[in-house]
XYZ file of N, CA and C in Angstrom:
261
model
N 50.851 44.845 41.967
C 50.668 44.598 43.382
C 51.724 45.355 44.171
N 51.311 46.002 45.788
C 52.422 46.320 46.313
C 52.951 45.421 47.115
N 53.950 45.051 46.520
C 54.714 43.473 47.162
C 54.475 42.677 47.891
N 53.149 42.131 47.418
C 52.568 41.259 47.937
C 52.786 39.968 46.737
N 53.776 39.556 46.508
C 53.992 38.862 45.964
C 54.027 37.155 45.891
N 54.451 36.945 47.394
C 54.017 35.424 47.598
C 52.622 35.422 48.199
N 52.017 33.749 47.992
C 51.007 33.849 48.498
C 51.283 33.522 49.935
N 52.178 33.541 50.878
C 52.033 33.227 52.055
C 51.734 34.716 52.527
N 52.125 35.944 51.624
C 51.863 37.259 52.451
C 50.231 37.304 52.496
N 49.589 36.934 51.265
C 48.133 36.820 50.620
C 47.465 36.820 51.863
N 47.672 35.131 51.938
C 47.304 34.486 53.002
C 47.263 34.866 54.440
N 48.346 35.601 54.638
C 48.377 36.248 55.903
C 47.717 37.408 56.553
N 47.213 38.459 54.688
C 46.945 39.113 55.040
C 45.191 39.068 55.484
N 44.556 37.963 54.593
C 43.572 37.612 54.481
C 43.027 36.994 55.865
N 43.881 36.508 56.276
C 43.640 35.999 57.882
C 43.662 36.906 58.816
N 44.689 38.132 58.584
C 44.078 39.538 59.701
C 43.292 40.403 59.116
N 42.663 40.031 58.304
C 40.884 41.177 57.770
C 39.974 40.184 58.313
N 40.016 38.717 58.475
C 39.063 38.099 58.766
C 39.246 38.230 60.377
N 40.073 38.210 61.394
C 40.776 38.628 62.258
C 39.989 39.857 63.414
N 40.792 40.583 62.424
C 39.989 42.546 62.275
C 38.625 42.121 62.128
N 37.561 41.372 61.571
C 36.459 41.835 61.598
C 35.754 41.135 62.677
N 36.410 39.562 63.226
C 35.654 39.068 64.074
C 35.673 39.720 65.183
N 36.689 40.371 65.362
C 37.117 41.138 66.604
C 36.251 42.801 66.941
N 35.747 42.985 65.703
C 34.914 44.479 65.734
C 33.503 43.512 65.901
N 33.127 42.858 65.192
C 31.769 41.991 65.419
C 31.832 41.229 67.492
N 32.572 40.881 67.656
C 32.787 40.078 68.895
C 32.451 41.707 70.321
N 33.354 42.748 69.405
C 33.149 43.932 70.095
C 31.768 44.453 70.300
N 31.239 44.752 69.500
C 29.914 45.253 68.953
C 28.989 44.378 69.564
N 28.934 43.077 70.126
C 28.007 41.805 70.783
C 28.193 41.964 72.033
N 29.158 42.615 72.578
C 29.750 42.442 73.794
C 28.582 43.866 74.563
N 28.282 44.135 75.848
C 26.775 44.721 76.755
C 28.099 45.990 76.836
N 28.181 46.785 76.420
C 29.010 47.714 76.730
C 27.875 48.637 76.471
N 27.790 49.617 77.559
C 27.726 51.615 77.266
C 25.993 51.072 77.016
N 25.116 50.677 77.900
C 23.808 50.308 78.000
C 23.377 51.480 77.456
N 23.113 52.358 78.568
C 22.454 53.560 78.037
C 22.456 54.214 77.018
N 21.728 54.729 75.996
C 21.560 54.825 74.773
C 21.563 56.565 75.199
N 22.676 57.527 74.308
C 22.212 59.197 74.284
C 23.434 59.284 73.462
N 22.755 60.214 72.913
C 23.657 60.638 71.777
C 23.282 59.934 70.400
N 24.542 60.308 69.173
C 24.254 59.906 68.066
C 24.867 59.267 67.969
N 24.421 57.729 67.317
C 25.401 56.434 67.124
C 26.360 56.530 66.538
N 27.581 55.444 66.628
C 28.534 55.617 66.116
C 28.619 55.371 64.287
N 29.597 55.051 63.920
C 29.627 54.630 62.503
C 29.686 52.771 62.543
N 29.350 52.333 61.353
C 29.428 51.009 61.337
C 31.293 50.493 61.084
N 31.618 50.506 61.803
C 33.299 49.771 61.833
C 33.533 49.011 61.228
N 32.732 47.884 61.066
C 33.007 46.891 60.104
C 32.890 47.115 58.315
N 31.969 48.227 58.005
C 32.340 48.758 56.824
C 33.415 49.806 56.524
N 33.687 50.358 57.604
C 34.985 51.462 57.231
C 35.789 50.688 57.065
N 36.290 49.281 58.059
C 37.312 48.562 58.016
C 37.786 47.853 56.503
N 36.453 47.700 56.361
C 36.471 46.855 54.926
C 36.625 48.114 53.858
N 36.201 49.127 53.451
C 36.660 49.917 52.305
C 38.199 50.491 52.728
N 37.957 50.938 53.817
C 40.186 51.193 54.210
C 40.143 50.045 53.602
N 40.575 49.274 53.799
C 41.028 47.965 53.429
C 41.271 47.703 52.034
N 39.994 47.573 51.472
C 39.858 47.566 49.290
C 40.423 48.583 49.237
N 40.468 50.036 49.670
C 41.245 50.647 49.086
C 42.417 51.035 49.256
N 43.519 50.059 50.089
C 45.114 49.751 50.746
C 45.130 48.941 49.651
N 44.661 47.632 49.733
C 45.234 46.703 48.853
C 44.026 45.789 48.458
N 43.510 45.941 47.328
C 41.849 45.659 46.776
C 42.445 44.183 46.287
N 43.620 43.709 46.190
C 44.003 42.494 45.572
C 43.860 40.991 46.625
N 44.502 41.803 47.871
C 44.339 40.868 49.427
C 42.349 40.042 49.254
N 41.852 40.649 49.618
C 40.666 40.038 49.523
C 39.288 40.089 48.869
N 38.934 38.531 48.665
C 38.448 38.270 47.536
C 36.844 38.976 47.724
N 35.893 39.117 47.332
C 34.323 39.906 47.589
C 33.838 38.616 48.113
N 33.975 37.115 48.115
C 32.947 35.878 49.010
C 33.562 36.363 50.308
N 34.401 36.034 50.248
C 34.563 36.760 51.707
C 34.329 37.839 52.518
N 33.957 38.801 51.988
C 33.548 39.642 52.690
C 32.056 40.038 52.342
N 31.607 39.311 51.063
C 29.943 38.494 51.555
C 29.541 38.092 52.692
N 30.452 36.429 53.131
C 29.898 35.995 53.665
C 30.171 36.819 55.393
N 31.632 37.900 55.848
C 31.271 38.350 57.019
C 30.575 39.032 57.065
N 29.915 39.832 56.068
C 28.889 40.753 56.576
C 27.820 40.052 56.821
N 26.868 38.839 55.962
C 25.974 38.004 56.100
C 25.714 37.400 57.380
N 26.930 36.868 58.208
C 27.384 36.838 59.556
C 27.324 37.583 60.472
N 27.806 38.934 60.171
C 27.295 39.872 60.927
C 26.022 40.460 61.015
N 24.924 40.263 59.683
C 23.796 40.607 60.006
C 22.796 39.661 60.991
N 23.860 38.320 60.569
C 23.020 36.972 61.273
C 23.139 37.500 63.289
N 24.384 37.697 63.001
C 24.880 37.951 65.102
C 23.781 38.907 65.290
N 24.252 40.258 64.555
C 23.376 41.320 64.943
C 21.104 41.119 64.895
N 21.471 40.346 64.271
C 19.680 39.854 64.073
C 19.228 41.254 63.123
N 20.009 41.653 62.142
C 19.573 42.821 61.329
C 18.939 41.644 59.973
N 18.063 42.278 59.358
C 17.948 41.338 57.645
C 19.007 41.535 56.984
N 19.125 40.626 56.230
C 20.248 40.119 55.636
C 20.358 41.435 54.380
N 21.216 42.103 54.341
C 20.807 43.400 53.157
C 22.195 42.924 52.192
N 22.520 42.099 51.422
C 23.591 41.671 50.523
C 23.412 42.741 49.260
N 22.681 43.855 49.295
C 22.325 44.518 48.303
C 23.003 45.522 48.113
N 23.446 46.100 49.498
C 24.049 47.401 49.775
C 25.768 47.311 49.021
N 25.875 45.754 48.518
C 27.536 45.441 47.849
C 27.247 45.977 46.394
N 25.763 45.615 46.073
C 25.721 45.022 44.581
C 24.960 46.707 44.055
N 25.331 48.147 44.240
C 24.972 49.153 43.384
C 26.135 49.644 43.028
């Protein structure tokens, strides 16, 4: 591990990825930039999450970031695609 040694860092860190994502999801819900031109952006909430596994893959566990994406497909009203974890 990189010195993440107690679990209060664990813990802490696990609470700003969950943090970080409500805050890109809360973003993303929010009526911004109506007009549609151009080519969409990237999905944020998955870049956030692989930066992330691949900083420190030990911080957080895969239910958790099951269940925010599941959440986020629920906000967004997309189908639930839990598949795109499991190739």
């Amino acid at each position: 591990m990189t010195g993440l040694s107690s679990p209060r860092h664990v813990w802490a860190y696990r609470a700003l990825f969950l943090g970080l994502c409500a805050t890109v999801i809360a973003y993303k819900l929010l009526p911004l930039n109506l007009n549609d031109r151009g080519l969409p952006g990237p999905d944020l909430l998955l870049a956030l999450t692989l930066a992330w596994l691949l900083r420190q893959p030990a911080v957080v566990p895969i239910g958790s970031i099951l269940i925010v994406f599941l959440m986020a497909d629920f906000l967004f009203q997309r189908p639930p695609d839990c598949g795109r974890f499991l190739c």
